[in-house]
Amino acid sequence: MSENSAAPGTPPATAPGPQPEPIRFFGTTWVDHDGGYGLRRAGVAAGSLAAAVAACFVLRFAYEGLEIAEVGGFVGVLVIAMFSICSAIAFRKTWEGFGARPEDPSREDALRGLKSIGFIGSLLAYFIRSLTEAPGEKLRRTEYEKARAQFEKRRSTRTGNPAARKASGRKRPKRG
């Protein structure tokens, strides 16, 4: 196989040190902004916006179904309030997830149902973030650069075999 058989933006398997964490839809193209990164970002932005618009139409049809069933105004208000509040919470949690890892993963698991009800908020957060960067790129870039710096620091302190080093002019006294 040739060296260029890997997907664009994928680091070589034998590269020493930490490897970048792939991002959904982007792989590792976010590291050097290569491999169609700009087109992927435009596609993700358009796709998430289109999905949010389609989801709004689906919710509108569901609301019209409630009106046809004549369940009453109170139920309609509850449905609108539920989706609005859940979408706002999902937007906020998704947006925060782009900037920092969750402090309590079990709490995030507990919010999974709420975020799935408010999926429109998550889609809108994904759309807005993809206008400036790949969603989660800033977080992963800082983690990756920190890991690379630590790796380089560890690597630079280990220079060769310590047993093979020559004595530096001073002799240590023998223990007796």
PDB file of N, CA and C in Angstrom, residues 79-121:
ATOM      1  N   VAL A  79     -47.813  21.569  25.372  1.00  0.00           N
ATOM      2  CA  VAL A  79     -46.925  20.994  24.355  1.00  0.00           C
ATOM      3  C   VAL A  79     -45.935  22.045  23.857  1.00  0.00           C
ATOM      4  N   ILE A  80     -46.429  23.237  23.571  1.00  0.00           N
ATOM      5  CA  ILE A  80     -45.538  24.307  23.103  1.00  0.00           C
ATOM      6  C   ILE A  80     -44.514  24.653  24.185  1.00  0.00           C
ATOM      7  N   ALA A  81     -44.975  24.783  25.430  1.00  0.00           N
ATOM      8  CA  ALA A  81     -44.060  25.111  26.530  1.00  0.00           C
ATOM      9  C   ALA A  81     -43.018  24.010  26.716  1.00  0.00           C
ATOM     10  N   MET A  82     -43.447  22.750  26.642  1.00  0.00           N
ATOM     11  CA  MET A  82     -42.519  21.635  26.826  1.00  0.00           C
ATOM     12  C   MET A  82     -41.420  21.653  25.762  1.00  0.00           C
ATOM     13  N   PHE A  83     -41.809  21.784  24.505  1.00  0.00           N
ATOM     14  CA  PHE A  83     -40.798  21.776  23.446  1.00  0.00           C
ATOM     15  C   PHE A  83     -39.923  23.014  23.504  1.00  0.00           C
ATOM     16  N   SER A  84     -40.480  24.149  23.892  1.00  0.00           N
ATOM     17  CA  SER A  84     -39.676  25.374  23.988  1.00  0.00           C
ATOM     18  C   SER A  84     -38.648  25.266  25.107  1.00  0.00           C
ATOM     19  N   ILE A  85     -39.090  24.837  26.277  1.00  0.00           N
ATOM     20  CA  ILE A  85     -38.179  24.729  27.416  1.00  0.00           C
ATOM     21  C   ILE A  85     -37.120  23.658  27.167  1.00  0.00           C
ATOM     22  N   CYS A  86     -37.552  22.514  26.648  1.00  0.00           N
ATOM     23  CA  CYS A  86     -36.592  21.434  26.370  1.00  0.00           C
ATOM     24  C   CYS A  86     -35.596  21.843  25.293  1.00  0.00           C
ATOM     25  N   SER A  87     -36.046  22.591  24.282  1.00  0.00           N
ATOM     26  CA  SER A  87     -35.135  23.051  23.234  1.00  0.00           C
ATOM     27  C   SER A  87     -34.132  24.049  23.785  1.00  0.00           C
ATOM     28  N   ALA A  88     -34.581  24.929  24.683  1.00  0.00           N
ATOM     29  CA  ALA A  88     -33.660  25.898  25.278  1.00  0.00           C
ATOM     30  C   ALA A  88     -32.601  25.186  26.130  1.00  0.00           C
ATOM     31  N   ILE A  89     -33.035  24.217  26.909  1.00  0.00           N
ATOM     32  CA  ILE A  89     -32.079  23.471  27.738  1.00  0.00           C
ATOM     33  C   ILE A  89     -31.126  22.655  26.864  1.00  0.00           C
ATOM     34  N   ALA A  90     -31.657  22.022  25.824  1.00  0.00           N
ATOM     35  CA  ALA A  90     -30.810  21.234  24.917  1.00  0.00           C
ATOM     36  C   ALA A  90     -29.803  22.127  24.204  1.00  0.00           C
ATOM     37  N   PHE A  91     -30.234  23.318  23.793  1.00  0.00           N
ATOM     38  CA  PHE A  91     -29.311  24.260  23.152  1.00  0.00           C
ATOM     39  C   PHE A  91     -28.179  24.603  24.108  1.00  0.00           C
ATOM     40  N   ARG A  92     -28.534  24.963  25.338  1.00  0.00           N
ATOM     41  CA  ARG A  92     -27.526  25.370  26.315  1.00  0.00           C
ATOM     42  C   ARG A  92     -26.549  24.238  26.616  1.00  0.00           C
ATOM     43  N   LYS A  93     -27.065  23.042  26.853  1.00  0.00           N
ATOM     44  CA  LYS A  93     -26.197  21.910  27.184  1.00  0.00           C
ATOM     45  C   LYS A  93     -25.313  21.518  25.999  1.00  0.00           C
ATOM     46  N   THR A  94     -25.877  21.570  24.800  1.00  0.00           N
ATOM     47  CA  THR A  94     -25.080  21.254  23.615  1.00  0.00           C
ATOM     48  C   THR A  94     -23.989  22.294  23.427  1.00  0.00           C
ATOM     49  N   TRP A  95     -24.333  23.557  23.602  1.00  0.00           N
ATOM     50  CA  TRP A  95     -23.368  24.648  23.447  1.00  0.00           C
ATOM     51  C   TRP A  95     -22.249  24.525  24.476  1.00  0.00           C
ATOM     52  N   GLU A  96     -22.613  24.217  25.727  1.00  0.00           N
ATOM     53  CA  GLU A  96     -21.599  24.038  26.766  1.00  0.00           C
ATOM     54  C   GLU A  96     -20.709  22.839  26.466  1.00  0.00           C
ATOM     55  N   GLY A  97     -21.271  21.823  25.835  1.00  0.00           N
ATOM     56  CA  GLY A  97     -20.495  20.636  25.490  1.00  0.00           C
ATOM     57  C   GLY A  97     -19.434  20.897  24.442  1.00  0.00           C
ATOM     58  N   PHE A  98     -19.601  21.962  23.662  1.00  0.00           N
ATOM     59  CA  PHE A  98     -18.592  22.323  22.674  1.00  0.00           C
ATOM     60  C   PHE A  98     -17.377  22.962  23.327  1.00  0.00           C
ATOM     61  N   GLY A  99     -17.535  23.525  24.527  1.00  0.00           N
ATOM     62  CA  GLY A  99     -16.450  24.248  25.162  1.00  0.00           C
ATOM     63  C   GLY A  99     -15.763  23.521  26.297  1.00  0.00           C
ATOM     64  N   ALA A 100     -16.433  22.553  26.904  1.00  0.00           N
ATOM     65  CA  ALA A 100     -15.842  21.854  28.053  1.00  0.00           C
ATOM     66  C   ALA A 100     -16.451  20.461  28.162  1.00  0.00           C
ATOM     67  N   ARG A 101     -15.667  19.565  28.685  1.00  0.00           N
ATOM     68  CA  ARG A 101     -16.163  18.214  28.956  1.00  0.00           C
ATOM     69  C   ARG A 101     -17.126  18.290  30.140  1.00  0.00           C
ATOM     70  N   PRO A 102     -18.159  17.457  30.149  1.00  0.00           N
ATOM     71  CA  PRO A 102     -19.086  17.507  31.288  1.00  0.00           C
ATOM     72  C   PRO A 102     -18.395  17.092  32.580  1.00  0.00           C
ATOM     73  N   GLU A 103     -18.702  17.841  33.644  1.00  0.00           N
ATOM     74  CA  GLU A 103     -18.098  17.535  34.938  1.00  0.00           C
ATOM     75  C   GLU A 103     -18.669  16.250  35.521  1.00  0.00           C
ATOM     76  N   ASP A 104     -19.964  16.013  35.294  1.00  0.00           N
ATOM     77  CA  ASP A 104     -20.638  14.842  35.837  1.00  0.00           C
ATOM     78  C   ASP A 104     -21.312  14.079  34.695  1.00  0.00           C
ATOM     79  N   PRO A 105     -20.648  13.053  34.138  1.00  0.00           N
ATOM     80  CA  PRO A 105     -21.233  12.319  33.021  1.00  0.00           C
ATOM     81  C   PRO A 105     -22.573  11.654  33.347  1.00  0.00           C
ATOM     82  N   SER A 106     -22.779  11.271  34.606  1.00  0.00           N
ATOM     83  CA  SER A 106     -24.056  10.648  34.953  1.00  0.00           C
ATOM     84  C   SER A 106     -25.199  11.653  34.865  1.00  0.00           C
ATOM     85  N   ARG A 107     -24.915  12.918  35.167  1.00  0.00           N
ATOM     86  CA  ARG A 107     -25.944  13.955  35.027  1.00  0.00           C
ATOM     87  C   ARG A 107     -26.267  14.173  33.551  1.00  0.00           C
ATOM     88  N   GLU A 108     -25.256  14.118  32.713  1.00  0.00           N
ATOM     89  CA  GLU A 108     -25.495  14.256  31.271  1.00  0.00           C
ATOM     90  C   GLU A 108     -26.342  13.106  30.753  1.00  0.00           C
ATOM     91  N   ASP A 109     -26.107  11.912  31.266  1.00  0.00           N
ATOM     92  CA  ASP A 109     -26.930  10.761  30.877  1.00  0.00           C
ATOM     93  C   ASP A 109     -28.373  10.948  31.317  1.00  0.00           C
ATOM     94  N   ALA A 110     -28.569  11.554  32.482  1.00  0.00           N
ATOM     95  CA  ALA A 110     -29.923  11.800  32.969  1.00  0.00           C
ATOM     96  C   ALA A 110     -30.647  12.837  32.101  1.00  0.00           C
ATOM     97  N   LEU A 111     -29.897  13.742  31.496  1.00  0.00           N
ATOM     98  CA  LEU A 111     -30.498  14.777  30.648  1.00  0.00           C
ATOM     99  C   LEU A 111     -30.684  14.325  29.202  1.00  0.00           C
ATOM    100  N   ARG A 112     -30.286  13.111  28.893  1.00  0.00           N
ATOM    101  CA  ARG A 112     -30.365  12.636  27.511  1.00  0.00           C
ATOM    102  C   ARG A 112     -31.803  12.658  26.983  1.00  0.00           C
ATOM    103  N   GLY A 113     -32.774  12.251  27.792  1.00  0.00           N
ATOM    104  CA  GLY A 113     -34.175  12.262  27.361  1.00  0.00           C
ATOM    105  C   GLY A 113     -34.672  13.670  27.110  1.00  0.00           C
ATOM    106  N   LEU A 114     -34.315  14.581  28.005  1.00  0.00           N
ATOM    107  CA  LEU A 114     -34.710  15.969  27.838  1.00  0.00           C
ATOM    108  C   LEU A 114     -34.090  16.570  26.574  1.00  0.00           C
ATOM    109  N   LYS A 115     -32.832  16.236  26.328  1.00  0.00           N
ATOM    110  CA  LYS A 115     -32.167  16.741  25.125  1.00  0.00           C
ATOM    111  C   LYS A 115     -32.755  16.135  23.857  1.00  0.00           C
ATOM    112  N   SER A 116     -33.270  14.917  23.941  1.00  0.00           N
ATOM    113  CA  SER A 116     -33.875  14.327  22.750  1.00  0.00           C
ATOM    114  C   SER A 116     -35.238  14.951  22.471  1.00  0.00           C
ATOM    115  N   ILE A 117     -35.957  15.385  23.503  1.00  0.00           N
ATOM    116  CA  ILE A 117     -37.215  16.108  23.278  1.00  0.00           C
ATOM    117  C   ILE A 117     -36.912  17.477  22.670  1.00  0.00           C
ATOM    118  N   GLY A 118     -35.886  18.134  23.152  1.00  0.00           N
ATOM    119  CA  GLY A 118     -35.509  19.446  22.643  1.00  0.00           C
ATOM    120  C   GLY A 118     -34.460  19.381  21.559  1.00  0.00           C
ATOM    121  N   PHE A 119     -34.585  18.403  20.680  1.00  0.00           N
ATOM    122  CA  PHE A 119     -33.570  18.183  19.640  1.00  0.00           C
ATOM    123  C   PHE A 119     -33.403  19.380  18.719  1.00  0.00           C
ATOM    124  N   ILE A 120     -34.422  20.195  18.580  1.00  0.00           N
ATOM    125  CA  ILE A 120     -34.308  21.372  17.713  1.00  0.00           C
ATOM    126  C   ILE A 120     -33.256  22.328  18.282  1.00  0.00           C
ATOM    127  N   GLY A 121     -33.216  22.482  19.592  1.00  0.00           N
ATOM    128  CA  GLY A 121     -32.202  23.322  20.212  1.00  0.00           C
ATOM    129  C   GLY A 121     -30.798  22.803  19.963  1.00  0.00           C
TER     130      GLY A 121
END
